[in-house]
Amino acid sequence: MGTVKNVLNIGLLTVLTLAAALSTACLTVSEAGVPDIEQRATALNKSIMCPVCPGESIDQSQNSLSIQMRSIVRDKLGEGWTDRQIKDFLVERYGPSVLMEPPTSGFNLAAWVVPPVAFALAIAALLLTLKWMRMSAEAERQAEEDNARDRGDYVSRIEDALNSGDSSEATSERRADGLPGRNSQQ
C-alpha cells in the first residue's frame, strides 16, 4: 500500500514539474515571437496619455483619437524614429500633459519633488504633535502631584495647629504662611 502511494506522489510531482516547464516555455516563446517594433509600440502606447480620456493611456483607451495616436506611433516607429522623437512629436501636438510621467525638469520638477517633501513634513508634524501631547500629559501629571503634595503640607500644618492646643483666637490671627493676621497687634 505504501509503494502505491509513493508511486502516485512521484507521478503527481512529475506532472506538476512538466506543467510548470511547459508554461514557462510558452511564455518565453510568446515574448520572443513579438517583433521589436511591436514591443516598443506597446511600451510607448502605455507611456502616452489619451488627451480626451482622463487617466487612461492610449494603450487602454478605445477612443478614436487614441486609435489614431497608436497608428501614428506604429508609423513613426516603422520610419525609424526613436522613442524620444515620437514623444516630442506628440508633446508638440497635444502638450506635455500627454505624457504619463511629467518631465523631470523646469516647473514640472515640482510634481516629483513636492509629494515626498510634503509627506516628510507631515510625518515631522505628526511626530512633533505626539511629542507635545506626551509632554503636556507629563506636565499635567506633575502639576497634579505638586498640588497634592502642597495640599498635604497645608493640611498637615492645619492639623498641627489644631492639635497643638492653641486657642482658637490665636489660630485665627495667624495666616497659613505663619505671618500675623489682621487682628494681631504689630
PDB file of C-alpha atoms in Angstrom:
ATOM      1  CA  MET A   1       0.000   0.000   0.000  1.00  0.00           C
ATOM      2  CA  GLY A   2       2.861   2.349   0.841  1.00  0.00           C
ATOM      3  CA  THR A   3       4.611   1.791  -2.511  1.00  0.00           C
ATOM      4  CA  VAL A   4       1.452   2.603  -4.477  1.00  0.00           C
ATOM      5  CA  LYS A   5       1.128   5.878  -2.563  1.00  0.00           C
ATOM      6  CA  ASN A   6       4.792   6.716  -3.254  1.00  0.00           C
ATOM      7  CA  VAL A   7       4.361   5.986  -6.975  1.00  0.00           C
ATOM      8  CA  LEU A   8       1.288   8.238  -7.122  1.00  0.00           C
ATOM      9  CA  ASN A   9       3.133  11.053  -5.323  1.00  0.00           C
ATOM     10  CA  ILE A  10       6.101  10.764  -7.714  1.00  0.00           C
ATOM     11  CA  GLY A  11       3.751  10.738 -10.709  1.00  0.00           C
ATOM     12  CA  LEU A  12       1.910  13.835  -9.457  1.00  0.00           C
ATOM     13  CA  LEU A  13       5.196  15.632  -8.825  1.00  0.00           C
ATOM     14  CA  THR A  14       6.389  14.760 -12.347  1.00  0.00           C
ATOM     15  CA  VAL A  15       3.173  16.062 -13.940  1.00  0.00           C
ATOM     16  CA  LEU A  16       3.374  19.339 -11.989  1.00  0.00           C
ATOM     17  CA  THR A  17       7.030  19.810 -12.958  1.00  0.00           C
ATOM     18  CA  LEU A  18       6.245  19.234 -16.649  1.00  0.00           C
ATOM     19  CA  ALA A  19       3.299  21.677 -16.495  1.00  0.00           C
ATOM     20  CA  ALA A  20       5.500  24.371 -14.959  1.00  0.00           C
ATOM     21  CA  ALA A  21       8.213  23.814 -17.570  1.00  0.00           C
ATOM     22  CA  LEU A  22       5.730  23.961 -20.465  1.00  0.00           C
ATOM     23  CA  SER A  23       4.080  27.151 -19.206  1.00  0.00           C
ATOM     24  CA  THR A  24       7.492  28.812 -18.843  1.00  0.00           C
ATOM     25  CA  ALA A  25       8.431  27.718 -22.358  1.00  0.00           C
ATOM     26  CA  CYS A  26       5.173  29.098 -23.768  1.00  0.00           C
ATOM     27  CA  LEU A  27       5.729  32.467 -22.120  1.00  0.00           C
ATOM     28  CA  THR A  28       9.290  32.650 -23.424  1.00  0.00           C
ATOM     29  CA  VAL A  29       8.242  31.786 -26.970  1.00  0.00           C
ATOM     30  CA  SER A  30       5.375  34.281 -26.936  1.00  0.00           C
ATOM     31  CA  GLU A  31       7.708  37.154 -25.973  1.00  0.00           C
ATOM     32  CA  ALA A  32      10.338  36.084 -28.472  1.00  0.00           C
ATOM     33  CA  GLY A  33       7.789  35.903 -31.294  1.00  0.00           C
ATOM     34  CA  VAL A  34       6.759  39.572 -30.932  1.00  0.00           C
ATOM     35  CA  PRO A  35       8.737  41.924 -33.184  1.00  0.00           C
ATOM     36  CA  ASP A  36      10.864  44.599 -31.530  1.00  0.00           C
ATOM     37  CA  ILE A  37       8.831  47.391 -33.129  1.00  0.00           C
ATOM     38  CA  GLU A  38       5.621  45.946 -31.685  1.00  0.00           C
ATOM     39  CA  GLN A  39       7.160  45.745 -28.191  1.00  0.00           C
ATOM     40  CA  ARG A  40       8.367  49.343 -28.476  1.00  0.00           C
ATOM     41  CA  ALA A  41       4.946  50.463 -29.747  1.00  0.00           C
ATOM     42  CA  THR A  42       3.227  48.799 -26.792  1.00  0.00           C
ATOM     43  CA  ALA A  43       5.670  50.394 -24.337  1.00  0.00           C
ATOM     44  CA  LEU A  44       5.177  53.826 -25.920  1.00  0.00           C
ATOM     45  CA  ASN A  45       1.394  53.426 -26.003  1.00  0.00           C
ATOM     46  CA  LYS A  46       1.447  52.700 -22.272  1.00  0.00           C
ATOM     47  CA  SER A  47       3.507  55.837 -21.580  1.00  0.00           C
ATOM     48  CA  ILE A  48       1.285  58.252 -23.543  1.00  0.00           C
ATOM     49  CA  MET A  49      -1.994  59.592 -22.122  1.00  0.00           C
ATOM     50  CA  CYS A  50      -5.174  59.839 -24.120  1.00  0.00           C
ATOM     51  CA  PRO A  51      -5.892  63.588 -24.418  1.00  0.00           C
ATOM     52  CA  VAL A  52      -9.660  63.121 -24.044  1.00  0.00           C
ATOM     53  CA  CYS A  53      -9.897  60.136 -21.667  1.00  0.00           C
ATOM     54  CA  PRO A  54      -8.985  61.061 -18.081  1.00  0.00           C
ATOM     55  CA  GLY A  55      -6.431  58.723 -16.545  1.00  0.00           C
ATOM     56  CA  GLU A  56      -6.119  56.330 -19.496  1.00  0.00           C
ATOM     57  CA  SER A  57      -3.178  55.647 -21.736  1.00  0.00           C
ATOM     58  CA  ILE A  58      -3.677  55.351 -25.477  1.00  0.00           C
ATOM     59  CA  ASP A  59      -2.988  51.642 -24.994  1.00  0.00           C
ATOM     60  CA  GLN A  60      -6.070  51.313 -22.731  1.00  0.00           C
ATOM     61  CA  SER A  61      -8.427  53.758 -24.413  1.00  0.00           C
ATOM     62  CA  GLN A  62     -10.794  52.790 -27.221  1.00  0.00           C
ATOM     63  CA  ASN A  63     -11.450  56.414 -28.202  1.00  0.00           C
ATOM     64  CA  SER A  64     -10.967  57.171 -31.914  1.00  0.00           C
ATOM     65  CA  LEU A  65      -8.239  59.710 -31.091  1.00  0.00           C
ATOM     66  CA  SER A  66      -6.325  57.065 -29.131  1.00  0.00           C
ATOM     67  CA  ILE A  67      -6.637  54.646 -32.037  1.00  0.00           C
ATOM     68  CA  GLN A  68      -5.206  57.323 -34.370  1.00  0.00           C
ATOM     69  CA  MET A  69      -2.369  58.053 -31.923  1.00  0.00           C
ATOM     70  CA  ARG A  70      -1.489  54.328 -31.713  1.00  0.00           C
ATOM     71  CA  SER A  71      -1.375  54.276 -35.517  1.00  0.00           C
ATOM     72  CA  ILE A  72       0.921  57.337 -35.533  1.00  0.00           C
ATOM     73  CA  VAL A  73       3.245  55.638 -33.032  1.00  0.00           C
ATOM     74  CA  ARG A  74       3.485  52.497 -35.210  1.00  0.00           C
ATOM     75  CA  ASP A  75       4.032  54.554 -38.379  1.00  0.00           C
ATOM     76  CA  LYS A  76       6.793  56.648 -36.787  1.00  0.00           C
ATOM     77  CA  LEU A  77       8.499  53.526 -35.411  1.00  0.00           C
ATOM     78  CA  GLY A  78       8.323  52.000 -38.896  1.00  0.00           C
ATOM     79  CA  GLU A  79      10.025  55.146 -40.256  1.00  0.00           C
ATOM     80  CA  GLY A  80      12.866  54.652 -37.774  1.00  0.00           C
ATOM     81  CA  TRP A  81      12.020  57.354 -35.229  1.00  0.00           C
ATOM     82  CA  THR A  82      13.327  56.959 -31.692  1.00  0.00           C
ATOM     83  CA  ASP A  83      11.026  56.786 -28.683  1.00  0.00           C
ATOM     84  CA  ARG A  84      12.144  60.273 -27.606  1.00  0.00           C
ATOM     85  CA  GLN A  85      11.381  61.731 -31.065  1.00  0.00           C
ATOM     86  CA  ILE A  86       7.891  60.216 -31.031  1.00  0.00           C
ATOM     87  CA  LYS A  87       7.168  61.561 -27.541  1.00  0.00           C
ATOM     88  CA  ASP A  88       8.458  65.011 -28.526  1.00  0.00           C
ATOM     89  CA  PHE A  89       6.254  64.931 -31.651  1.00  0.00           C
ATOM     90  CA  LEU A  90       3.160  64.093 -29.602  1.00  0.00           C
ATOM     91  CA  VAL A  91       4.026  66.714 -26.946  1.00  0.00           C
ATOM     92  CA  GLU A  92       4.228  69.342 -29.728  1.00  0.00           C
ATOM     93  CA  ARG A  93       0.762  68.403 -30.943  1.00  0.00           C
ATOM     94  CA  TYR A  94      -1.055  67.755 -27.649  1.00  0.00           C
ATOM     95  CA  GLY A  95       1.052  69.412 -24.938  1.00  0.00           C
ATOM     96  CA  PRO A  96       3.140  67.983 -22.072  1.00  0.00           C
ATOM     97  CA  SER A  97       0.064  66.551 -20.341  1.00  0.00           C
ATOM     98  CA  VAL A  98       0.049  63.781 -22.955  1.00  0.00           C
ATOM     99  CA  LEU A  99       2.950  62.078 -21.151  1.00  0.00           C
ATOM    100  CA  MET A 100       2.092  59.629 -18.349  1.00  0.00           C
ATOM    101  CA  GLU A 101       5.156  60.794 -16.407  1.00  0.00           C
ATOM    102  CA  PRO A 102       5.760  64.542 -16.301  1.00  0.00           C
ATOM    103  CA  PRO A 103       9.210  65.738 -17.384  1.00  0.00           C
ATOM    104  CA  THR A 104      11.801  65.957 -14.597  1.00  0.00           C
ATOM    105  CA  SER A 105      12.924  69.480 -15.436  1.00  0.00           C
ATOM    106  CA  GLY A 106      11.689  73.035 -15.049  1.00  0.00           C
ATOM    107  CA  PHE A 107       8.364  73.659 -13.350  1.00  0.00           C
ATOM    108  CA  ASN A 108       7.347  70.009 -13.811  1.00  0.00           C
ATOM    109  CA  LEU A 109      10.127  69.034 -11.413  1.00  0.00           C
ATOM    110  CA  ALA A 110       7.760  70.171  -8.652  1.00  0.00           C
ATOM    111  CA  ALA A 111       5.497  67.210  -9.458  1.00  0.00           C
ATOM    112  CA  TRP A 112       8.381  64.924  -8.484  1.00  0.00           C
ATOM    113  CA  VAL A 113       9.727  66.888  -5.504  1.00  0.00           C
ATOM    114  CA  VAL A 114       6.649  68.254  -3.713  1.00  0.00           C
ATOM    115  CA  PRO A 115       4.889  64.965  -2.787  1.00  0.00           C
ATOM    116  CA  PRO A 116       7.855  63.382  -0.955  1.00  0.00           C
ATOM    117  CA  VAL A 117       8.700  66.677   0.775  1.00  0.00           C
ATOM    118  CA  ALA A 118       5.062  67.158   1.821  1.00  0.00           C
ATOM    119  CA  PHE A 119       4.959  63.583   3.120  1.00  0.00           C
ATOM    120  CA  ALA A 120       8.157  64.127   5.141  1.00  0.00           C
ATOM    121  CA  LEU A 121       6.774  67.381   6.584  1.00  0.00           C
ATOM    122  CA  ALA A 122       3.501  65.674   7.516  1.00  0.00           C
ATOM    123  CA  ILE A 123       5.400  62.903   9.323  1.00  0.00           C
ATOM    124  CA  ALA A 124       7.526  65.505  11.151  1.00  0.00           C
ATOM    125  CA  ALA A 125       4.398  67.444  12.172  1.00  0.00           C
ATOM    126  CA  LEU A 126       2.779  64.242  13.424  1.00  0.00           C
ATOM    127  CA  LEU A 127       5.850  63.333  15.483  1.00  0.00           C
ATOM    128  CA  LEU A 128       6.093  66.838  16.967  1.00  0.00           C
ATOM    129  CA  THR A 129       2.386  66.797  17.844  1.00  0.00           C
ATOM    130  CA  LEU A 130       2.726  63.425  19.559  1.00  0.00           C
ATOM    131  CA  LYS A 131       5.779  64.675  21.482  1.00  0.00           C
ATOM    132  CA  TRP A 132       3.918  67.836  22.536  1.00  0.00           C
ATOM    133  CA  MET A 133       0.916  65.775  23.670  1.00  0.00           C
ATOM    134  CA  ARG A 134       3.182  63.483  25.708  1.00  0.00           C
ATOM    135  CA  MET A 135       4.938  66.491  27.300  1.00  0.00           C
ATOM    136  CA  SER A 136       1.550  68.118  28.089  1.00  0.00           C
ATOM    137  CA  ALA A 137       0.327  64.963  29.786  1.00  0.00           C
ATOM    138  CA  GLU A 138       3.580  64.714  31.769  1.00  0.00           C
ATOM    139  CA  ALA A 139       3.343  68.387  32.837  1.00  0.00           C
ATOM    140  CA  GLU A 140      -0.288  67.928  33.867  1.00  0.00           C
ATOM    141  CA  ARG A 141       0.566  64.827  35.890  1.00  0.00           C
ATOM    142  CA  GLN A 142       3.470  66.665  37.552  1.00  0.00           C
ATOM    143  CA  ALA A 143       1.205  69.633  38.401  1.00  0.00           C
ATOM    144  CA  GLU A 144      -1.341  67.280  39.972  1.00  0.00           C
ATOM    145  CA  GLU A 145       1.419  65.661  42.058  1.00  0.00           C
ATOM    146  CA  ASP A 146       2.701  69.092  43.156  1.00  0.00           C
ATOM    147  CA  ASN A 147      -0.828  70.215  44.083  1.00  0.00           C
ATOM    148  CA  ALA A 148      -1.426  67.034  46.066  1.00  0.00           C
ATOM    149  CA  ARG A 149       1.909  67.455  47.890  1.00  0.00           C
ATOM    150  CA  ASP A 150       1.196  71.151  48.638  1.00  0.00           C
ATOM    151  CA  ARG A 151      -2.323  70.287  49.774  1.00  0.00           C
ATOM    152  CA  GLY A 152      -0.912  67.572  52.026  1.00  0.00           C
ATOM    153  CA  ASP A 153       1.602  70.017  53.524  1.00  0.00           C
ATOM    154  CA  TYR A 154      -1.140  72.574  54.095  1.00  0.00           C
ATOM    155  CA  VAL A 155      -3.481  70.031  55.688  1.00  0.00           C
ATOM    156  CA  SER A 156      -0.722  68.739  57.986  1.00  0.00           C
ATOM    157  CA  ARG A 157       0.106  72.313  59.077  1.00  0.00           C
ATOM    158  CA  ILE A 158      -3.552  72.920  59.865  1.00  0.00           C
ATOM    159  CA  GLU A 159      -3.790  69.645  61.766  1.00  0.00           C
ATOM    160  CA  ASP A 160      -0.599  70.504  63.680  1.00  0.00           C
ATOM    161  CA  ALA A 161      -2.028  73.907  64.566  1.00  0.00           C
ATOM    162  CA  LEU A 162      -5.306  72.371  65.697  1.00  0.00           C
ATOM    163  CA  ASN A 163      -3.574  69.636  67.682  1.00  0.00           C
ATOM    164  CA  SER A 164      -1.035  71.938  69.339  1.00  0.00           C
ATOM    165  CA  GLY A 165      -3.645  73.260  71.727  1.00  0.00           C
ATOM    166  CA  ASP A 166      -3.540  76.901  70.626  1.00  0.00           C
ATOM    167  CA  SER A 167      -6.595  78.898  71.412  1.00  0.00           C
ATOM    168  CA  SER A 168      -8.952  79.416  68.550  1.00  0.00           C
ATOM    169  CA  GLU A 169      -8.348  83.156  68.776  1.00  0.00           C
ATOM    170  CA  ALA A 170      -4.586  82.809  68.328  1.00  0.00           C
ATOM    171  CA  THR A 171      -5.026  80.384  65.451  1.00  0.00           C
ATOM    172  CA  SER A 172      -7.382  82.691  63.630  1.00  0.00           C
ATOM    173  CA  GLU A 173      -4.879  85.520  63.919  1.00  0.00           C
ATOM    174  CA  ARG A 174      -2.231  83.548  62.063  1.00  0.00           C
ATOM    175  CA  ARG A 175      -2.222  83.106  58.331  1.00  0.00           C
ATOM    176  CA  ALA A 176      -1.187  79.895  56.575  1.00  0.00           C
ATOM    177  CA  ASP A 177       2.278  81.285  55.862  1.00  0.00           C
ATOM    178  CA  GLY A 178       2.951  81.915  59.558  1.00  0.00           C
ATOM    179  CA  LEU A 179       2.620  85.717  59.436  1.00  0.00           C
ATOM    180  CA  PRO A 180       0.325  87.564  61.839  1.00  0.00           C
ATOM    181  CA  GLY A 181      -3.264  88.085  60.724  1.00  0.00           C
ATOM    182  CA  ARG A 182      -5.106  91.387  60.508  1.00  0.00           C
ATOM    183  CA  ASN A 183      -6.435  91.204  64.085  1.00  0.00           C
ATOM    184  CA  SER A 184      -2.992  90.862  65.678  1.00  0.00           C
ATOM    185  CA  GLN A 185      -1.044  93.790  67.011  1.00  0.00           C
ATOM    186  CA  GLN A 186       2.062  94.740  65.165  1.00  0.00           C
TER     187      GLN A 186
END
